[in-house]
Coordinates of C-alpha atoms (C1' of nucleotides) in Angstrom, one line a residue:
Chain A
M1 CA -72.4 -62.2 104.1
S2 CA -73.6 -65.3 105.4
E3 CA -77.0 -63.9 106.4
S4 CA -78.7 -66.4 108.4
S5 CA -81.7 -67.0 110.2
R6 CA -79.7 -69.2 112.1
P7 CA -80.5 -68.9 116.2
M8 CA -77.9 -66.6 118.3
H9 CA -74.9 -68.9 119.5
F10 CA -74.2 -68.3 123.3
L11 CA -71.8 -65.5 122.6
E12 CA -74.2 -63.6 120.7
A13 CA -76.7 -63.7 123.0
L14 CA -74.6 -62.8 125.8
V15 CA -73.3 -59.6 123.7
A16 CA -77.0 -58.4 122.4
K17 CA -78.0 -58.9 127.0
D18 CA -75.2 -56.9 127.5
L19 CA -75.7 -54.0 125.2
E20 CA -79.3 -54.3 126.2
S21 CA -78.6 -54.4 129.7
G22 CA -76.4 -51.0 129.4
N23 CA -73.9 -52.9 130.4
I24 CA -71.8 -51.8 127.7
T25 CA -72.6 -49.4 124.8
K26 CA -70.1 -50.8 122.0
V27 CA -68.6 -54.2 122.0
V28 CA -65.4 -54.5 121.2
T29 CA -63.4 -57.1 120.6
R30 CA -59.9 -58.7 119.3
F31 CA -58.7 -61.7 117.4
P32 CA -55.1 -62.1 119.0
P33 CA -52.6 -64.6 117.2
E34 CA -48.9 -64.8 118.1
P35 CA -47.1 -64.5 115.0
N36 CA -45.2 -67.7 115.2
G37 CA -46.8 -69.5 112.6
Y38 CA -49.6 -69.4 109.6
L39 CA -53.3 -69.1 110.7
H40 CA -55.3 -72.5 110.0
V41 CA -58.6 -73.3 109.9
G42 CA -59.5 -73.0 113.4
H43 CA -58.0 -69.4 113.2
A44 CA -60.5 -68.6 110.9
K45 CA -63.3 -70.2 113.2
S46 CA -62.1 -67.8 115.9
I47 CA -61.6 -64.6 113.3
C48 CA -65.7 -64.9 112.2
L49 CA -66.2 -65.1 115.7
N50 CA -64.3 -62.1 117.1
F51 CA -65.1 -60.2 113.2
G52 CA -68.1 -61.3 112.9
L53 CA -69.4 -60.5 116.4
A54 CA -68.2 -56.9 115.7
Q55 CA -69.9 -56.5 112.8
R56 CA -73.0 -57.7 113.9
F57 CA -73.7 -55.5 116.9
G58 CA -71.7 -52.4 115.1
G59 CA -68.9 -52.8 117.3
D60 CA -64.8 -52.9 116.6
C61 CA -62.8 -55.6 116.4
H62 CA -58.9 -55.4 116.9
L63 CA -56.2 -57.7 115.5
R64 CA -53.4 -57.8 118.1
F65 CA -50.2 -59.6 117.6
D66 CA -50.0 -61.4 120.8
D67 CA -45.5 -60.7 120.5
T68 CA -44.3 -61.4 124.3
N69 CA -42.1 -64.7 123.3
P70 CA -39.9 -63.2 120.6
E71 CA -37.8 -66.8 120.0
K72 CA -40.3 -68.3 117.9
E73 CA -41.5 -64.6 116.3
S74 CA -41.2 -63.4 113.0
D75 CA -42.0 -60.7 110.7
E76 CA -42.7 -63.2 107.7
F77 CA -45.7 -64.1 109.9
I78 CA -47.2 -60.8 110.5
Q79 CA -47.3 -60.3 107.2
A80 CA -48.9 -63.5 105.9
I81 CA -51.4 -62.7 109.0
Q82 CA -52.9 -59.7 108.1
A83 CA -53.1 -61.1 104.8
D84 CA -54.6 -64.0 105.1
V85 CA -57.7 -62.0 107.5
R86 CA -57.7 -59.5 104.9
W87 CA -58.5 -62.2 102.0
L88 CA -60.7 -63.5 104.6
G89 CA -63.0 -60.7 104.1
F90 CA -62.1 -58.8 107.2
D91 CA -60.8 -55.5 108.5
W92 CA -59.8 -54.6 111.8
A93 CA -60.7 -51.5 113.5
G94 CA -57.8 -49.0 114.0
D95 CA -53.6 -49.7 113.2
V96 CA -52.7 -53.2 114.0
R97 CA -51.9 -53.7 118.0
Y98 CA -49.4 -55.3 119.2
A99 CA -49.2 -56.2 122.8
S100 CA -45.4 -55.7 122.6
S101 CA -46.3 -51.2 122.2
Y102 CA -47.6 -52.3 125.7
F103 CA -44.3 -53.3 127.2
Q104 CA -43.1 -50.0 129.8
Q105 CA -46.9 -50.1 130.6
L106 CA -47.2 -53.5 131.3
Y107 CA -43.6 -52.9 133.2
D108 CA -45.1 -50.0 135.2
W109 CA -47.7 -52.0 136.3
A110 CA -45.7 -54.8 137.5
C111 CA -43.7 -52.4 139.5
D112 CA -47.3 -51.4 140.8
L113 CA -47.5 -55.6 142.1
I114 CA -44.6 -55.6 143.7
D115 CA -45.0 -52.0 145.6
Q116 CA -48.6 -53.5 146.6
G117 CA -47.0 -57.0 147.9
L118 CA -48.1 -58.5 145.6
A119 CA -45.1 -59.8 143.2
Y120 CA -41.7 -60.5 144.4
V121 CA -38.2 -61.3 142.4
C122 CA -37.8 -65.6 142.8
D123 CA -34.4 -66.5 142.5
L124 CA -35.6 -70.2 141.5
S125 CA -34.7 -72.1 138.8
A126 CA -36.6 -73.3 136.3
E127 CA -36.4 -77.1 137.6
E128 CA -36.5 -75.8 141.2
A129 CA -40.1 -74.0 140.7
R130 CA -41.5 -77.0 139.5
V131 CA -40.6 -79.1 142.5
Y132 CA -42.3 -76.0 144.3
R133 CA -45.4 -76.0 142.4
G134 CA -46.2 -79.3 143.5
T135 CA -48.7 -81.8 141.7
L136 CA -52.4 -81.6 140.4
T137 CA -53.3 -83.6 144.1
E138 CA -50.6 -82.0 146.4
P139 CA -50.1 -78.6 147.1
G140 CA -47.2 -76.7 146.2
R141 CA -44.7 -74.8 148.8
N142 CA -43.7 -71.2 149.0
S143 CA -40.6 -70.2 147.4
P144 CA -37.5 -69.2 149.3
Y145 CA -37.6 -65.8 147.8
R146 CA -41.5 -64.8 148.8
E147 CA -41.0 -62.8 151.6
R148 CA -38.6 -60.4 149.7
S149 CA -39.3 -56.9 150.4
V150 CA -40.7 -54.5 148.3
E151 CA -37.4 -52.4 148.4
E152 CA -35.5 -55.4 147.3
N153 CA -38.1 -56.4 144.8
R154 CA -37.9 -52.9 143.2
A155 CA -33.9 -53.1 143.2
L156 CA -34.1 -56.8 141.5
F157 CA -36.5 -56.2 138.7
A158 CA -35.0 -52.6 137.9
A159 CA -31.6 -54.5 137.8
M160 CA -33.4 -57.8 135.8
R161 CA -34.8 -55.2 133.4
A162 CA -31.1 -53.4 133.5
G163 CA -30.0 -56.6 131.8
E164 CA -27.8 -57.4 134.9
F165 CA -28.6 -61.4 135.4
E166 CA -28.0 -64.0 132.8
D167 CA -30.9 -65.7 131.1
G168 CA -33.6 -68.0 133.5
A169 CA -31.4 -66.9 136.4
K170 CA -34.7 -65.0 138.1
V171 CA -38.2 -64.3 137.4
L172 CA -40.8 -62.1 138.3
R173 CA -43.7 -63.5 139.7
A174 CA -47.6 -62.8 141.7
K175 CA -47.7 -63.8 145.2
I176 CA -51.1 -65.5 145.2
D177 CA -51.8 -69.2 146.4
M178 CA -48.9 -71.6 146.6
A179 CA -51.9 -74.3 147.7
S180 CA -54.6 -72.8 145.2
P181 CA -55.8 -76.2 143.4
N182 CA -55.8 -73.9 140.3
M183 CA -52.4 -74.1 139.1
N184 CA -52.4 -71.0 137.6
L185 CA -52.8 -69.1 141.0
R186 CA -49.1 -71.1 142.5
D187 CA -47.5 -67.7 142.2
P188 CA -47.5 -67.3 138.0
I189 CA -44.7 -65.8 136.4
L190 CA -45.0 -62.2 135.2
Y191 CA -41.2 -61.9 133.3
R192 CA -38.8 -63.4 132.4
I193 CA -35.1 -62.7 131.3
R194 CA -34.4 -63.3 127.6
R195 CA -31.6 -61.9 125.9
V196 CA -33.1 -61.8 122.7
V197 CA -33.6 -59.5 119.7
H198 CA -37.5 -58.9 119.5
H199 CA -38.7 -58.2 116.0
Q200 CA -41.0 -54.7 117.3
T201 CA -38.6 -53.4 120.2
G202 CA -35.4 -54.8 118.7
S203 CA -33.6 -55.0 121.9
E204 CA -34.9 -52.6 124.2
W205 CA -36.0 -55.0 126.7
V206 CA -34.6 -58.3 128.5
I207 CA -37.1 -58.9 130.0
Y208 CA -40.4 -60.3 128.8
P209 CA -44.5 -60.3 129.9
T210 CA -45.7 -64.1 130.1
Y211 CA -49.1 -64.5 128.1
D212 CA -51.1 -63.9 131.4
F213 CA -49.9 -60.8 132.6
A214 CA -50.0 -59.1 129.2
H215 CA -53.3 -60.4 127.5
G216 CA -55.8 -59.2 129.8
Q217 CA -54.0 -55.9 130.4
G218 CA -53.7 -55.1 126.7
D219 CA -57.2 -55.8 126.7
A220 CA -58.1 -53.5 129.3
I221 CA -55.5 -50.9 127.5
E222 CA -57.6 -50.8 123.9
G223 CA -61.3 -51.4 125.8
I224 CA -61.9 -54.7 124.9
T225 CA -65.2 -55.8 126.2
H226 CA -65.3 -59.6 125.4
S227 CA -62.2 -61.4 125.6
I228 CA -62.8 -64.6 123.4
C229 CA -60.1 -67.6 123.5
S230 CA -60.7 -71.2 123.6
L231 CA -61.5 -73.2 126.4
E232 CA -58.2 -74.3 127.7
F233 CA -57.6 -71.0 128.8
E234 CA -60.7 -71.4 131.3
D235 CA -58.2 -72.0 134.2
H236 CA -56.5 -68.5 133.6
R237 CA -59.5 -66.6 133.6
P238 CA -59.1 -66.4 137.5
L239 CA -55.5 -64.9 137.2
Y240 CA -56.8 -62.8 134.4
D241 CA -59.5 -61.0 136.6
W242 CA -57.2 -61.1 139.6
F243 CA -54.8 -58.8 137.3
V244 CA -57.5 -56.5 136.3
K245 CA -58.9 -56.1 139.6
N246 CA -55.2 -55.6 141.3
L247 CA -53.9 -53.0 138.5
P248 CA -55.5 -49.6 137.9
V249 CA -56.0 -50.6 134.7
P250 CA -58.3 -48.1 132.0
S251 CA -61.3 -50.6 131.6
E252 CA -62.7 -53.6 133.2
P253 CA -62.5 -56.5 130.3
H254 CA -63.9 -59.8 130.4
Q255 CA -62.5 -63.0 129.4
Y256 CA -65.3 -65.8 127.8
E257 CA -63.8 -69.3 126.6
F258 CA -65.4 -71.7 123.3
G259 CA -64.5 -74.6 122.0
R260 CA -61.7 -74.4 119.3
L261 CA -62.6 -76.1 115.8
N262 CA -61.2 -79.7 115.6
L263 CA -61.3 -81.3 111.8
N264 CA -61.7 -85.2 111.0
Y265 CA -58.7 -86.0 108.5
T266 CA -56.8 -83.1 109.7
V267 CA -54.2 -81.8 112.0
T268 CA -54.4 -78.3 113.5
S269 CA -51.4 -77.6 115.9
K270 CA -49.2 -75.4 114.8
R271 CA -45.9 -77.9 115.9
K272 CA -47.4 -80.0 113.8
L273 CA -48.2 -77.8 111.0
K274 CA -44.8 -76.6 111.3
Q275 CA -43.5 -80.5 110.9
L276 CA -45.0 -81.1 108.1
V277 CA -43.6 -77.6 106.3
D278 CA -39.7 -78.5 108.0
D279 CA -40.2 -82.1 106.6
A280 CA -41.2 -81.0 103.3
V281 CA -43.9 -83.2 103.4
V282 CA -45.9 -80.5 101.9
T283 CA -44.0 -77.7 99.6
G284 CA -44.2 -75.3 102.4
W285 CA -47.4 -73.4 104.6
D286 CA -49.2 -72.9 101.5
D287 CA -49.0 -76.3 100.1
P288 CA -52.7 -76.8 98.6
R289 CA -52.8 -79.4 101.2
M290 CA -53.1 -77.7 104.0
P291 CA -55.4 -76.8 106.4
T292 CA -53.8 -73.2 106.9
I293 CA -55.6 -69.9 105.4
A294 CA -53.2 -69.7 103.0
G295 CA -53.3 -73.4 102.1
M296 CA -56.7 -73.7 101.3
R297 CA -56.8 -70.8 99.2
R298 CA -54.0 -71.7 97.1
R299 CA -56.4 -74.9 97.2
G300 CA -59.4 -73.0 95.8
Y301 CA -61.0 -73.0 98.4
S302 CA -63.4 -69.3 98.4
P303 CA -63.1 -66.8 101.5
A304 CA -66.8 -67.0 101.2
A305 CA -67.0 -70.8 101.6
I306 CA -64.3 -70.6 104.7
R307 CA -67.2 -67.7 106.2
T308 CA -70.1 -70.1 105.3
F309 CA -68.4 -73.0 106.9
C310 CA -67.6 -70.9 110.2
D311 CA -71.4 -70.0 110.3
M312 CA -72.7 -73.7 109.7
I313 CA -70.5 -75.2 112.4
G314 CA -71.6 -73.2 115.4
V315 CA -69.9 -71.1 118.8
T316 CA -70.0 -74.1 121.7
R317 CA -68.5 -74.6 124.6
S318 CA -68.6 -78.4 124.3
D319 CA -65.3 -79.5 122.2
G320 CA -66.1 -82.3 118.9
T321 CA -64.7 -83.2 116.3
V322 CA -66.2 -81.4 112.6
D323 CA -66.6 -83.9 109.9
V324 CA -64.5 -82.2 106.8
A325 CA -67.1 -83.5 104.7
M326 CA -68.9 -80.2 106.1
L327 CA -65.9 -78.0 104.9
E328 CA -65.9 -79.9 101.5
H329 CA -69.9 -79.3 101.2
A330 CA -69.1 -75.5 101.5
V331 CA -66.6 -75.5 99.5
R332 CA -68.8 -77.1 96.9
D333 CA -72.0 -75.3 97.4
D334 CA -69.4 -71.9 96.3
L335 CA -68.0 -73.6 93.5
N336 CA -71.4 -75.3 91.8
N337 CA -73.0 -71.7 92.2
N338 CA -70.0 -69.4 91.3
A339 CA -67.9 -71.4 89.1
P340 CA -67.8 -71.0 85.5
R341 CA -67.4 -74.7 84.0
A342 CA -65.0 -75.5 80.9
M343 CA -63.8 -78.6 79.2
A344 CA -60.5 -80.6 80.3
V345 CA -59.4 -84.6 79.6
L346 CA -57.2 -85.6 81.9
N347 CA -56.3 -89.0 80.9
P348 CA -56.5 -88.3 76.9
L349 CA -57.8 -90.8 74.0
T350 CA -58.0 -89.5 70.5
V351 CA -61.4 -90.0 68.6
T352 CA -60.8 -89.8 65.1
L353 CA -63.9 -88.7 63.1
T354 CA -63.9 -89.9 59.9
N355 CA -67.2 -88.7 58.3
L356 CA -65.4 -84.9 59.1
S357 CA -62.9 -83.3 56.7
E358 CA -59.0 -83.5 58.1
D359 CA -59.9 -79.3 58.4
H360 CA -62.6 -79.1 59.6
R361 CA -63.5 -76.5 62.4
E362 CA -66.7 -75.8 63.7
V363 CA -67.5 -73.4 66.3
V364 CA -70.3 -74.4 68.8
M365 CA -71.4 -71.6 71.3
S366 CA -71.3 -73.5 75.2
P367 CA -72.8 -72.0 78.6
N368 CA -70.2 -71.3 81.2
H369 CA -73.5 -72.3 83.7
P370 CA -76.2 -74.7 83.4
Q371 CA -78.2 -71.9 85.9
N372 CA -76.8 -69.1 85.3
E373 CA -77.1 -67.1 82.4
A374 CA -75.3 -64.0 83.7
L375 CA -71.9 -66.1 83.5
G376 CA -72.3 -66.0 79.4
E377 CA -71.4 -68.2 77.0
R378 CA -68.3 -69.1 75.4
E379 CA -66.9 -71.0 71.9
L380 CA -65.6 -74.2 71.1
V381 CA -64.2 -74.8 68.2
F382 CA -65.1 -78.4 67.1
T383 CA -62.4 -80.0 65.0
Q384 CA -62.1 -84.1 63.1
Q385 CA -60.1 -85.0 66.3
V386 CA -61.0 -84.6 69.8
V387 CA -59.9 -86.0 72.9
I388 CA -61.8 -87.7 75.4
D389 CA -60.9 -89.5 78.3
A390 CA -59.9 -93.2 78.7
D391 CA -62.5 -93.7 81.3
D392 CA -65.3 -92.5 79.5
F393 CA -64.7 -95.2 76.5
R394 CA -64.9 -99.1 77.2
E395 CA -65.0 -101.8 73.8
E396 CA -67.9 -103.4 75.5
A397 CA -69.5 -102.4 78.7
N398 CA -73.2 -103.2 80.8
K399 CA -75.6 -100.9 80.2
K400 CA -75.2 -99.1 83.3
F401 CA -71.8 -97.6 81.8
K402 CA -73.4 -94.1 80.7
R403 CA -70.3 -93.6 78.6
L404 CA -69.1 -94.6 74.9
V405 CA -69.0 -97.9 74.2
L406 CA -67.6 -99.3 70.9
G407 CA -70.6 -99.6 68.8
K408 CA -72.4 -97.3 70.4
R409 CA -73.3 -93.7 70.3
V410 CA -72.7 -90.9 73.5
R411 CA -73.3 -87.0 73.1
L412 CA -69.9 -85.0 73.1
R413 CA -71.0 -82.1 75.6
N414 CA -72.2 -78.9 73.7
A415 CA -71.9 -80.6 70.5
Y416 CA -72.2 -83.6 68.6
V417 CA -73.5 -87.0 69.7
I418 CA -71.1 -89.7 68.2
E419 CA -70.7 -93.1 67.5
A420 CA -68.5 -95.3 67.9
Y421 CA -67.4 -98.2 64.9
D422 CA -63.8 -99.2 65.8
V423 CA -60.7 -98.8 67.3
V424 CA -56.8 -98.8 66.5
K425 CA -54.2 -100.9 69.3
D426 CA -50.6 -100.5 69.8
A427 CA -48.4 -103.5 69.9
D428 CA -49.8 -104.3 73.8
G429 CA -53.2 -104.0 72.5
Q430 CA -54.0 -100.8 74.3
V431 CA -56.4 -98.7 72.4
V432 CA -54.9 -95.6 71.6
E433 CA -57.7 -94.4 68.8
V434 CA -61.0 -94.5 68.6
L435 CA -62.8 -94.3 65.2
A436 CA -66.0 -93.0 65.0
K437 CA -68.7 -91.2 63.0
V438 CA -70.8 -87.3 64.0
I439 CA -74.4 -87.7 63.7
E440 CA -75.8 -85.1 61.8
N441 CA -77.8 -82.6 63.2
T442 CA -77.1 -83.3 66.7
V443 CA -76.0 -79.8 68.2
G444 CA -78.8 -79.0 70.8
A445 CA -80.9 -81.8 69.6
D446 CA -81.4 -85.7 69.6
P447 CA -80.2 -88.0 66.6
E448 CA -83.2 -87.8 64.1
D449 CA -83.3 -91.5 63.9
G450 CA -84.7 -91.2 67.6
I451 CA -81.8 -93.6 69.0
K452 CA -80.5 -90.9 71.7
P453 CA -77.1 -91.6 73.2
K454 CA -76.4 -93.3 76.4
G455 CA -74.4 -90.3 78.3
V456 CA -72.4 -87.1 77.9
I457 CA -68.7 -86.9 78.0
Q458 CA -66.5 -84.2 78.2
W459 CA -64.2 -83.8 75.2
V460 CA -61.2 -81.7 74.0
S461 CA -60.2 -80.3 69.9
K462 CA -57.1 -82.2 69.7
S463 CA -55.7 -79.6 67.7
E464 CA -56.9 -75.9 69.2
G465 CA -56.8 -77.5 73.2
G466 CA -53.9 -76.7 75.2
R467 CA -51.5 -78.7 77.4
A468 CA -51.8 -78.1 81.0
T469 CA -50.5 -79.4 84.1
I470 CA -53.2 -80.3 86.5
R471 CA -51.8 -81.5 90.3
L472 CA -54.7 -83.5 91.7
Y473 CA -55.2 -82.7 95.6
D474 CA -56.5 -85.6 98.2
R475 CA -56.8 -85.3 101.7
L476 CA -53.7 -85.3 103.5
F477 CA -54.1 -88.0 105.9
T478 CA -55.5 -91.6 105.2
Q479 CA -57.2 -91.6 109.1
A480 CA -59.8 -89.5 110.6
E481 CA -57.7 -89.0 113.2
P482 CA -54.4 -88.5 112.1
E483 CA -53.1 -88.0 116.1
A484 CA -54.8 -91.0 117.3
D485 CA -52.2 -93.5 117.1
G486 CA -49.5 -91.0 118.4
D487 CA -47.5 -90.7 115.0
F488 CA -49.7 -88.4 112.7
M489 CA -46.4 -88.6 110.2
A490 CA -47.2 -92.2 109.3
V491 CA -50.6 -91.6 108.0
V492 CA -49.2 -89.3 105.7
N493 CA -51.7 -89.9 102.6
P494 CA -48.6 -91.1 99.7
N495 CA -51.4 -90.0 96.9
S496 CA -52.4 -86.7 98.3
L497 CA -51.0 -84.8 94.8
V498 CA -50.9 -86.5 91.6
V499 CA -49.2 -84.9 89.0
I500 CA -50.7 -85.1 85.5
E501 CA -48.3 -83.5 83.2
N502 CA -50.2 -83.1 79.4
A503 CA -53.6 -83.1 80.0
Y504 CA -55.9 -80.7 77.7
V505 CA -57.7 -78.4 77.9
E506 CA -59.4 -76.2 76.4
P507 CA -58.8 -72.9 74.4
S508 CA -60.6 -70.6 76.8
L509 CA -58.8 -71.5 80.2
L510 CA -55.2 -70.6 78.8
R511 CA -56.7 -67.1 78.7
A512 CA -57.3 -68.5 83.2
Q513 CA -55.9 -65.5 85.3
P514 CA -53.7 -67.1 88.2
E515 CA -57.0 -67.6 91.5
Q516 CA -59.4 -68.1 88.9
A517 CA -62.2 -71.4 89.9
Y518 CA -63.6 -73.7 87.4
Q519 CA -65.6 -76.0 87.0
F520 CA -63.8 -78.9 84.7
E521 CA -67.2 -81.0 84.1
R522 CA -67.6 -83.9 85.3
E523 CA -64.0 -84.0 86.5
G524 CA -64.1 -81.3 89.4
Y525 CA -63.4 -78.1 90.6
F526 CA -60.1 -76.6 89.5
V527 CA -58.2 -73.4 90.0
A528 CA -55.3 -71.7 88.5
D529 CA -52.6 -72.0 90.6
R530 CA -52.4 -68.3 92.2
F531 CA -48.1 -68.8 91.9
D532 CA -47.3 -71.1 89.4
H533 CA -49.9 -70.5 86.6
C534 CA -49.5 -68.6 83.4
A535 CA -50.6 -68.7 79.7
E536 CA -47.3 -70.1 78.5
T537 CA -47.0 -72.6 81.2
P538 CA -51.0 -72.9 82.6
V539 CA -51.0 -75.0 86.8
F540 CA -54.3 -76.1 87.9
N541 CA -54.8 -77.4 91.1
R542 CA -58.1 -79.8 91.8
T543 CA -60.2 -77.9 94.7
I544 CA -62.3 -81.0 94.9
G545 CA -63.9 -83.1 92.8
L546 CA -67.6 -83.4 92.5
R547 CA -69.9 -85.7 94.1
D548 CA -70.0 -88.8 92.7
A549 CA -72.8 -91.5 93.1
W550 CA -71.5 -93.6 90.3
Q551 CA -70.2 -97.2 91.3
E552 CA -68.1 -99.1 89.1
G553 CA -68.7 -102.4 88.8
A554 CA -71.8 -104.7 89.5
Chain B
rU1 C1' -57.5 -89.8 144.0
rG2 C1' -57.1 -81.8 143.4
rG3 C1' -59.2 -78.2 139.8
rG4 C1' -62.0 -76.7 135.6
rG5 C1' -65.4 -78.2 131.8
rU6 C1' -68.2 -80.7 128.5
rG7 C1' -71.6 -84.8 127.4
rU8 C1' -79.3 -84.0 122.7
rC9 C1' -79.5 -88.5 115.7
rG10 C1' -72.9 -91.9 112.7
rC11 C1' -70.7 -85.6 112.8
rC12 C1' -71.6 -80.5 113.9
rA13 C1' -76.3 -78.2 116.5
rA14 C1' -81.1 -75.6 118.4
rG15 C1' -84.0 -76.7 122.8
rC16 C1' -84.1 -73.3 129.3
rG17 C1' -90.9 -77.3 132.4
rG18 C1' -95.3 -78.5 128.5
rC19 C1' -94.6 -83.2 125.0
rA20 C1' -86.9 -83.7 119.8
rA21 C1' -85.4 -77.3 115.0
rG22 C1' -81.6 -77.4 111.3
rG23 C1' -77.3 -78.8 108.7
rC24 C1' -73.6 -83.0 107.2
rA25 C1' -73.5 -87.7 106.2
rC26 C1' -76.4 -91.5 104.6
rC27 C1' -80.6 -94.5 102.2
rG28 C1' -84.4 -94.0 98.1
rG29 C1' -87.5 -91.5 94.0
rG30 C1' -87.8 -87.5 90.3
rU31 C1' -85.5 -83.8 86.7
rU32 C1' -81.7 -83.2 83.7
rU33 C1' -76.6 -82.7 77.1
rU34 C1' -72.2 -82.1 83.7
rG35 C1' -73.5 -90.2 87.2
rA36 C1' -73.2 -82.5 89.1
rU37 C1' -76.7 -78.9 90.6
rC38 C1' -81.9 -79.2 91.5
rC39 C1' -87.2 -81.1 93.7
rC40 C1' -89.3 -84.6 96.8
rG41 C1' -89.3 -88.4 100.5
rG42 C1' -86.7 -91.1 104.8
rC43 C1' -83.3 -91.0 108.5
rA44 C1' -83.4 -89.9 117.7
rU45 C1' -91.4 -92.3 121.2
rU46 C1' -85.5 -90.3 122.7
rC47 C1' -81.9 -86.4 124.5
rG48 C1' -74.2 -90.4 129.0
rG49 C1' -76.7 -93.1 133.2
rA50 C1' -80.1 -94.2 137.5
rG51 C1' -83.3 -92.3 141.1
rG52 C1' -86.8 -88.6 142.8
rU53 C1' -89.6 -83.6 142.3
rU54 C1' -93.9 -82.7 138.8
rC55 C1' -100.2 -83.1 136.1
rG56 C1' -96.2 -82.9 132.4
rA57 C1' -88.8 -83.2 132.6
rA58 C1' -83.8 -83.1 127.5
rU59 C1' -85.0 -78.5 130.1
rC60 C1' -85.2 -78.5 137.9
rC61 C1' -82.7 -82.1 142.4
rU62 C1' -79.8 -86.4 144.1
rC63 C1' -75.7 -89.6 142.6
rC64 C1' -73.2 -92.4 139.2
rC65 C1' -70.5 -92.6 134.6
rA66 C1' -67.5 -91.3 130.2
rC67 C1' -64.5 -87.8 127.9
rC68 C1' -61.6 -83.1 127.6
rC69 C1' -57.8 -79.0 129.8
rC70 C1' -54.6 -77.6 133.7
rA71 C1' -48.2 -79.3 137.4
rG72 C1' -43.8 -74.2 130.0
rC73 C1' -39.4 -69.1 132.6
rC74 C1' -45.5 -71.7 125.6
rA75 C1' -49.4 -69.0 123.7

RNA sequence: UGGGGUGUCGCCAAGCGGCAAGGCACCGGGUUUUGAUCCCGGCAUUCGGAGGUUCGAAUCCUCCCACCCCAGCCA
């Protein structure tokens, strides 16, 4: 994988130190998604971090679903998340874990807290609790239920579990400090009543632990040594430690935080991604325009490119916004090295080579990669009529235009140099056909008269080529910061998808397998759609265009 | 105006008292049957600001400023 000489980031240095000092003998991390949405590029960073740490230091990384809130979770997400992690190139140690499989242990530990006088059942409504909690600058007030006896709390908590109360009627809270400047310590809620069927535990429970009460203890049960989360959980660390200290947990995990990924021209919040899906701005969580792992996959990004990107951006505690150009660079670099070349014509214009016979059929060989012979070569069939891109022809142009101009020459990639001498126009004056002649003996050689062509363009035999649907994807948002002015839906790029129905593609592309990536020369990188592509109705998605220094005009 | 964080080139990011790595982007130039790739060169006398300590500071101290997170029975 990506073995860089890059200096260690702070978490790698931390693990190295803990290993060296004997603080731990093996590093164990975990990737803990809540199954309430699809994984996105931000999760990819976390996955690379957690699995990468385990990989680099010979430890384990667990996959644990943080499924403490059944209302928003579902099995669909559980399946998709596992597929995404595997596709990205990682595998977890042991079975998939679920916070929900620790529910009984968590319940017992809650009772333990009650017995120690460190937790109590509170009858305050959500609204009342908010008032009692105080504000950022004013301390909160103790709940009137705070001093219930251990016996009463025990009985009440058991009754909560038994389903004797309505949803929201009571909660179990830790008894810490209502005046703490850290809001998380103002008697945080440990359990709430929710009569919802849970995707893993069914109807077994009507009370569910909160994230705070479940996460650290789950880590302790699994022997997690380094529990890595994002910066916004930093204020929760004292609470995380409080539970570890006050409960007879089997190990002592520690939480560390890093800055989550922000990408410009992109939104990465499950809520917003879900809105894009629900409002049909995109076709689904795996739409190629989505920054989800499934979306990037369908777009044609490789797992290696995404991993390289995660390695490039580093891991720190500062929160910045990475330029999406960096992701695009990683994608291009990977595809440039690995994608076989092929030719496709998106906006076809017929060129008739009048010095060839109508049934001319000549095989020319073409390397599949200009720098990598290992990728082999393929046959192209050259015929009297070929199509070129309409943008590659001008009746007249200045010297900067290195394509076909009436009266001038151009090389057809991997084949002949041709010279245009006339055009055929329709009633509107549009050029519908170019008449040209091939220059003899120019396959693999310059014209014998010494007049070299101005440039090289791609082509497809009109009779031998196939037709395909090509989807041109572009950035989903027109603004670098889609959420800057409030409504990200207002800055959706109306041209983020342009469909071309009858593009010409060279014959070899008809044999493409779904998810096979190509570089369509001079156009960009494309991938056969994972779901919609087949030999009968080829569909290619543009992953990303080539870098293009060509400036029209001047 | 409580608490917790972060501030090094347009963006990401090394650096941890000895005199500013690297990547992305950008700008030149070269090679090229992809206006791609590749190659060469340029790109922070300065590290949020102001003081101070020191022979010497981005790195230590003091004060200030900016931005991010926290008042879900979400995670």
